[in-house]
């Protein structure tokens, strides 16, 4: 398979070009795959969702998707994957709720790199176990995109949980390997995927695991998930969705004194981070309207159990990284 973008390949900026790409990609996939079966790890991210939809178009039920819920997804994310791919498209989707398995393995682990390693290797184990239950799979599809190839020594390679098990030993199908991210989104729209999925902000493989600072506990994990959902909802209402590159909440592992319902409280803070960047190598801080921040603070402190304070992270990258771990 060609891994270099041809010099004359047009940047896909119109629906027409996206449709042209889809037609070609579908034909190529059919030619490569024939009547064989293909396996895909479907995270619900833009890249794997676009690959899934393309392959459903090309080979229908010959595609088997596995969605592993590691328990560190954002609120409603796994449900959306099931709704879009299983209920609406009727695809072959295996849903694995591995929450207990991941959280048990992560219990008491506070070192960020160790947490990433556990999440990454557990993910591969769960995926490989599910794959071994299937018969007659010949290909493994992946949502590799062009920057993954050209920047393979950059951010993604050291971060990514992705990169699936070599021991599975399948031939790869990588239909969007020559596309840039904005092109993948154009293609996703032309394929009719929901806008929410297509314009989804980046979300790290280890998920909320790296936003629940230190050793992950179920109560703090629930608090970071709830506060993230509130933040996303309020950003959408304020028209900031799609304007700010990445925004999320973090929960540290310390408590502070506060006052709730006239009584002393001793609870966690939640930190809001909203950044803009081109390439994630450096990032600047979004200047959020004060009233929006006040509304979010009010909602989080009143609606999220165990939280009595909200902070806004003013640190650009460098010196801060985008994630806290
Ligand atoms: P940092 O924190 O290094 O993040 O400034 C840069 C971008 O990468 C994302 N990120 C990750 N993505 N697995 C991923 O797939 C990871 O382990 C990971 N850590 C950070 C981060 O969300 C940001 O967009």
Coordinates of C-alpha atoms and ligand atoms in Angstrom, one line a residue:
X1 CA 0.0 0.0 0.0
X2 CA 1.2 3.5 -0.9
X3 CA 2.1 5.5 2.2
X4 CA 3.2 8.7 0.5
X5 CA 0.6 11.3 -0.4
X6 CA 0.9 11.8 -4.2
X7 CA 2.1 15.4 -5.1
X8 CA -1.0 16.0 -7.2
X9 CA -3.5 14.8 -4.6
X10 CA -6.0 17.7 -4.0
X11 CA -6.8 18.8 -0.4
X12 CA -10.3 17.5 0.3
X13 CA -12.2 20.7 1.1
X14 CA -15.5 20.2 -0.7
X15 CA -18.3 17.6 -0.4
X16 CA -17.7 16.8 -4.0
X17 CA -14.0 15.9 -3.4
X18 CA -15.0 14.0 -0.3
X19 CA -17.6 11.9 -2.3
X20 CA -15.0 11.3 -4.9
X21 CA -12.6 10.0 -2.2
X22 CA -15.3 7.8 -0.7
X23 CA -16.1 6.2 -4.1
X24 CA -12.4 5.4 -4.7
X25 CA -11.7 4.2 -1.2
X26 CA -14.8 1.9 -1.3
X27 CA -13.6 0.4 -4.6
X28 CA -10.1 -0.1 -3.2
X29 CA -11.3 -1.7 0.0
X30 CA -13.6 -4.1 -1.9
X31 CA -10.7 -5.0 -4.2
X32 CA -8.3 -5.6 -1.3
X33 CA -10.7 -7.4 1.0
X34 CA -12.8 -9.5 -1.5
X35 CA -15.1 -11.7 0.5
X36 CA -12.9 -11.9 3.6
X37 CA -13.7 -10.5 7.1
X38 CA -12.2 -7.4 8.7
X39 CA -11.8 -6.5 12.3
X40 CA -11.8 -2.9 13.6
X41 CA -11.2 -1.4 17.1
X42 CA -13.9 1.3 17.2
X43 CA -13.2 3.8 19.8
X44 CA -15.8 6.3 18.7
X45 CA -13.1 8.8 17.8
X46 CA -13.3 10.6 14.4
X47 CA -10.7 8.4 12.6
X48 CA -12.0 4.9 13.7
X49 CA -15.6 6.1 13.1
X50 CA -14.9 7.2 9.6
X51 CA -13.1 4.0 8.8
X52 CA -16.0 2.0 10.2
X53 CA -18.6 3.9 8.1
X54 CA -16.4 3.6 5.0
X55 CA -16.0 -0.2 5.5
X56 CA -19.7 -0.7 6.2
X57 CA -20.4 1.0 2.9
X58 CA -17.8 -1.2 1.2
X59 CA -18.2 -4.6 2.7
X60 CA -21.2 -4.4 5.1
X61 CA -21.4 -7.3 7.4
X62 CA -17.9 -8.5 6.6
X63 CA -16.8 -5.9 9.0
X64 CA -16.7 -6.7 12.7
X65 CA -16.2 -3.8 15.1
X66 CA -15.1 -4.2 18.7
X67 CA -15.8 -1.3 21.0
X68 CA -13.9 -1.6 24.3
X69 CA -15.3 0.6 27.1
X70 CA -12.4 0.9 29.5
X71 CA -14.5 2.8 32.0
X72 CA -12.6 6.0 31.3
X73 CA -14.9 7.2 28.5
X74 CA -16.7 10.6 28.6
X75 CA -20.3 10.6 29.6
X76 CA -22.5 9.1 26.9
X77 CA -19.7 8.2 24.6
X78 CA -20.0 4.4 24.5
X79 CA -23.8 4.8 24.2
X80 CA -23.3 6.9 21.1
X81 CA -21.1 4.4 19.4
X82 CA -23.7 1.7 20.0
X83 CA -26.5 3.9 18.8
X84 CA -24.8 5.1 15.6
X85 CA -23.2 1.8 14.6
X86 CA -25.4 -0.9 16.0
X87 CA -28.9 0.6 16.2
X88 CA -28.8 3.0 13.2
X89 CA -26.4 1.2 10.8
X90 CA -27.0 -2.4 12.0
X91 CA -23.3 -3.2 11.8
X92 CA -21.6 -6.2 13.5
X93 CA -20.5 -4.5 16.7
X94 CA -19.2 -6.3 19.7
X95 CA -19.5 -4.1 22.8
X96 CA -17.2 -5.0 25.7
X97 CA -17.7 -3.3 29.0
X98 CA -14.3 -3.8 30.6
X99 CA -14.8 -1.1 33.2
X100 CA -14.3 -3.4 36.3
X101 CA -11.2 -5.0 34.8
X102 CA -9.5 -1.7 34.1
X103 CA -10.4 0.0 37.4
X104 CA -9.3 -3.0 39.4
X105 CA -5.9 -3.1 37.6
X106 CA -5.5 0.7 38.2
X107 CA -6.4 0.6 41.8
X108 CA -3.8 2.4 43.9
X109 CA -1.6 3.2 40.9
X110 CA -0.6 6.9 41.0
X111 CA 2.3 7.2 38.6
X112 CA 1.1 8.7 35.3
X113 CA 3.3 6.6 33.0
X114 CA 2.4 3.5 34.9
X115 CA -1.3 4.3 34.5
X116 CA -0.8 4.8 30.8
X117 CA 1.0 1.5 30.5
X118 CA -1.6 -0.4 32.3
X119 CA -4.5 1.1 30.3
X120 CA -2.6 0.4 27.0
X121 CA -1.6 -3.2 27.7
X122 CA -5.0 -4.0 29.2
X123 CA -6.7 -2.6 26.1
X124 CA -4.6 -4.8 23.9
X125 CA -5.4 -7.9 26.1
X126 CA -9.1 -7.3 26.0
X127 CA -9.1 -6.7 22.3
X128 CA -6.9 -9.7 21.6
X129 CA -9.2 -11.9 23.8
X130 CA -12.3 -10.8 21.9
X131 CA -10.6 -11.2 18.6
X132 CA -9.5 -14.8 19.5
X133 CA -13.2 -15.7 19.9
X134 CA -13.9 -14.8 16.3
X135 CA -13.3 -17.1 13.3
X136 CA -12.2 -16.3 9.8
X137 CA -10.8 -12.8 10.3
X138 CA -8.2 -11.9 7.6
X139 CA -7.7 -8.2 8.0
X140 CA -7.4 -5.6 10.7
X141 CA -8.6 -2.1 9.8
X142 CA -7.0 0.9 11.4
X143 CA -7.8 4.6 11.4
X144 CA -4.2 5.6 10.7
X145 CA -4.1 9.1 9.2
X146 CA -1.3 10.9 7.4
X147 CA 0.2 12.8 10.4
X148 CA 0.4 9.4 12.2
X149 CA 2.7 8.2 9.4
X150 CA 4.7 11.4 8.9
X151 CA 5.0 12.3 12.6
X152 CA 5.4 8.7 13.8
X153 CA 8.2 9.8 16.1
X154 CA 6.1 12.7 17.5
X155 CA 3.3 13.1 20.1
X156 CA 1.1 10.2 19.0
X157 CA 3.6 7.4 19.1
X158 CA 4.6 8.0 22.7
X159 CA 1.1 8.8 23.8
X160 CA -1.0 6.4 22.0
X161 CA -2.8 3.5 23.4
X162 CA -3.7 2.7 19.8
X163 CA -1.2 0.7 17.8
X164 CA -2.9 -2.6 18.0
X165 CA -1.4 -6.0 18.9
X166 CA 1.2 -7.2 16.4
X167 CA 0.6 -10.7 17.7
X168 CA -2.8 -10.6 16.1
X169 CA -0.9 -10.8 12.8
X170 CA -3.5 -9.6 10.4
X171 CA -2.9 -7.7 7.2
X172 CA -3.8 -4.0 7.6
X173 CA -6.5 -2.1 5.9
X174 CA -5.9 1.6 6.3
X175 CA -8.3 3.5 4.0
X176 CA -7.7 7.0 5.4
X177 CA -3.9 6.8 5.7
X178 CA -3.2 9.6 3.2
X179 CA -5.7 12.1 4.7
X180 CA -5.2 15.0 7.1
X181 CA -7.5 15.5 10.0
X182 CA -9.7 18.2 8.4
X183 CA -10.1 15.9 5.4
X184 CA -11.1 13.0 7.6
X185 CA -13.8 15.3 9.0
X186 CA -15.0 16.3 5.5
X187 CA -15.2 12.6 4.5
X188 CA -17.1 11.8 7.8
X189 CA -19.7 14.5 7.0
X190 CA -20.1 13.2 3.4
X191 CA -20.6 9.7 4.8
X192 CA -23.4 11.1 7.0
X193 CA -21.9 10.6 10.4
X194 CA -23.4 12.8 13.2
X195 CA -21.8 16.2 13.4
X196 CA -21.0 15.6 17.1
X197 CA -18.9 12.6 16.1
X198 CA -17.2 14.3 13.2
X199 CA -16.2 17.4 15.0
X200 CA -15.3 15.6 18.2
X201 CA -12.4 17.3 20.0
X202 CA -9.3 15.2 20.6
X203 CA -9.6 12.7 23.4
X204 CA -6.6 10.8 24.7
X205 CA -6.5 7.0 24.5
X206 CA -6.3 6.6 28.3
X207 CA -9.3 8.8 28.5
X208 CA -10.4 10.3 31.8
X209 CA -7.7 8.2 33.4
X210 CA -5.2 11.0 32.8
X211 CA -7.6 13.6 34.0
X212 CA -8.3 11.9 37.4
X213 CA -4.9 12.9 38.8
X214 CA -3.0 10.3 40.8
X215 CA -4.6 7.0 41.8
X216 CA -8.0 6.7 40.2
X217 CA -10.9 6.4 42.5
X218 CA -14.5 5.7 41.4
X219 CA -15.9 8.8 43.1
X220 CA -13.4 11.2 41.6
X221 CA -13.8 9.5 38.2
X222 CA -17.5 10.1 38.4
X223 CA -16.9 13.7 39.4
X224 CA -14.5 14.4 36.5
X225 CA -17.0 12.7 34.1
X226 CA -20.0 14.7 35.3
X227 CA -18.1 18.0 35.4
X228 CA -16.8 17.4 31.8
X229 CA -20.3 16.8 30.6
X230 CA -21.5 20.1 32.2
X231 CA -18.5 21.9 30.7
X232 CA -19.3 20.5 27.2
X233 CA -22.9 21.4 27.5
X234 CA -22.3 25.0 28.6
X235 CA -19.6 25.4 25.9
X236 CA -22.0 24.3 23.3
X237 CA -24.7 26.7 24.6
X238 CA -22.2 29.5 24.5
X239 CA -21.3 28.7 20.9
X240 CA -17.7 27.7 21.9
X241 CA -18.0 24.2 20.5
X242 CA -15.8 24.0 17.4
X243 CA -14.2 27.3 18.3
X244 CA -12.0 26.1 21.1
X245 CA -9.7 23.3 20.1
X246 CA -9.8 21.2 23.3
X247 CA -11.6 21.8 26.6
X248 CA -12.1 19.5 29.5
X249 CA -12.0 19.2 33.3
X250 CA -9.4 17.7 35.6
X251 CA -9.8 16.5 39.2
X252 CA -6.7 16.7 41.4
X253 CA -6.2 14.3 44.3
X254 CA -6.4 16.8 47.2
X255 CA -9.3 18.4 49.0
X256 CA -9.9 21.9 50.3
X257 CA -12.3 23.5 52.8
X258 CA -15.5 25.1 51.6
X259 CA -19.0 25.9 52.7
X260 CA -22.1 24.2 51.4
X261 CA -25.7 24.6 52.6
X262 CA -24.4 26.6 55.6
X263 CA -22.0 23.8 56.7
X264 CA -18.3 23.2 56.4
X265 CA -17.4 21.0 53.5
X266 CA -14.1 19.3 52.8
X267 CA -14.1 18.3 49.1
X268 CA -12.2 18.2 45.8
X269 CA -11.7 21.1 43.4
X270 CA -12.3 20.7 39.6
X271 CA -10.0 22.4 37.2
X272 CA -11.2 23.7 33.8
X273 CA -8.8 23.7 30.9
X274 CA -9.6 25.2 27.5
X275 CA -6.8 25.5 24.9
X276 CA -6.2 26.4 21.3
X277 CA -3.4 25.0 19.2
X278 CA -2.4 24.1 15.7
X279 CA -0.5 20.9 16.3
X280 CA -0.7 20.2 20.1
X281 CA 3.0 21.0 20.4
X282 CA 2.4 24.4 21.8
X283 CA -1.0 25.8 23.1
X284 CA -2.5 29.0 24.2
X285 CA -5.4 29.6 26.6
X286 CA -8.8 30.5 25.4
X287 CA -10.2 33.7 27.0
X288 CA -13.5 32.5 28.1
X289 CA -16.3 35.0 28.9
X290 CA -16.5 35.6 32.7
X291 CA -20.3 34.9 32.7
X292 CA -19.8 31.5 31.0
X293 CA -17.2 30.6 33.6
X294 CA -19.4 31.7 36.4
X295 CA -22.3 29.6 35.1
X296 CA -20.1 26.5 34.8
X297 CA -18.7 27.0 38.3
X298 CA -22.2 27.4 39.7
X299 CA -23.4 24.2 38.0
X300 CA -20.4 22.1 38.8
X301 CA -20.3 23.1 42.5
X302 CA -24.1 22.5 42.8
X303 CA -24.5 19.4 40.6
X304 CA -21.4 17.4 41.0
X305 CA -21.2 15.4 44.3
X306 CA -17.9 15.9 46.2
X307 CA -16.8 19.1 44.5
X308 CA -16.8 22.5 46.3
X309 CA -14.4 24.6 44.1
X310 CA -13.7 25.3 40.4
X311 CA -10.4 26.6 39.1
X312 CA -9.4 27.8 35.6
X313 CA -6.0 26.8 34.4
X314 CA -4.2 29.8 32.8
X315 CA -1.1 28.0 31.8
X316 CA -0.1 27.8 28.2
X317 CA 2.0 25.0 26.7
X318 CA 4.8 25.3 27.5
X319 CA 5.1 25.3 30.5
X320 CA 2.0 23.2 31.1
X321 CA 1.2 20.2 28.9
X322 CA -2.4 20.1 27.6
X323 CA -3.3 17.2 29.9
X324 CA -2.3 17.2 33.5
X325 CA -0.6 13.8 33.4
Ligands
LIG1 P1 -0.1 17.0 26.0 O1 -0.7 16.7 27.3 O2 1.1 16.2 25.7 O3 -1.2 16.6 24.9 O4 0.2 18.5 25.8 C1 -1.1 16.9 23.5 C2 -2.3 16.3 22.9 O5 -2.2 14.9 22.9 C3 -3.4 14.3 23.6 N1 -2.9 13.3 24.5 C4 -3.0 12.0 24.2 N2 -3.5 11.3 23.2 N3 -3.0 9.3 24.2 C5 -3.5 10.0 23.1 O6 -4.0 9.4 22.2 C6 -2.4 9.8 25.2 O7 -1.9 9.1 26.1 C7 -2.4 11.3 25.3 N4 -1.9 12.2 26.2 C8 -2.2 13.4 25.7 C9 -3.9 15.5 24.4 O8 -5.3 15.3 24.7 C10 -3.6 16.6 23.5 O9 -4.6 16.8 22.5

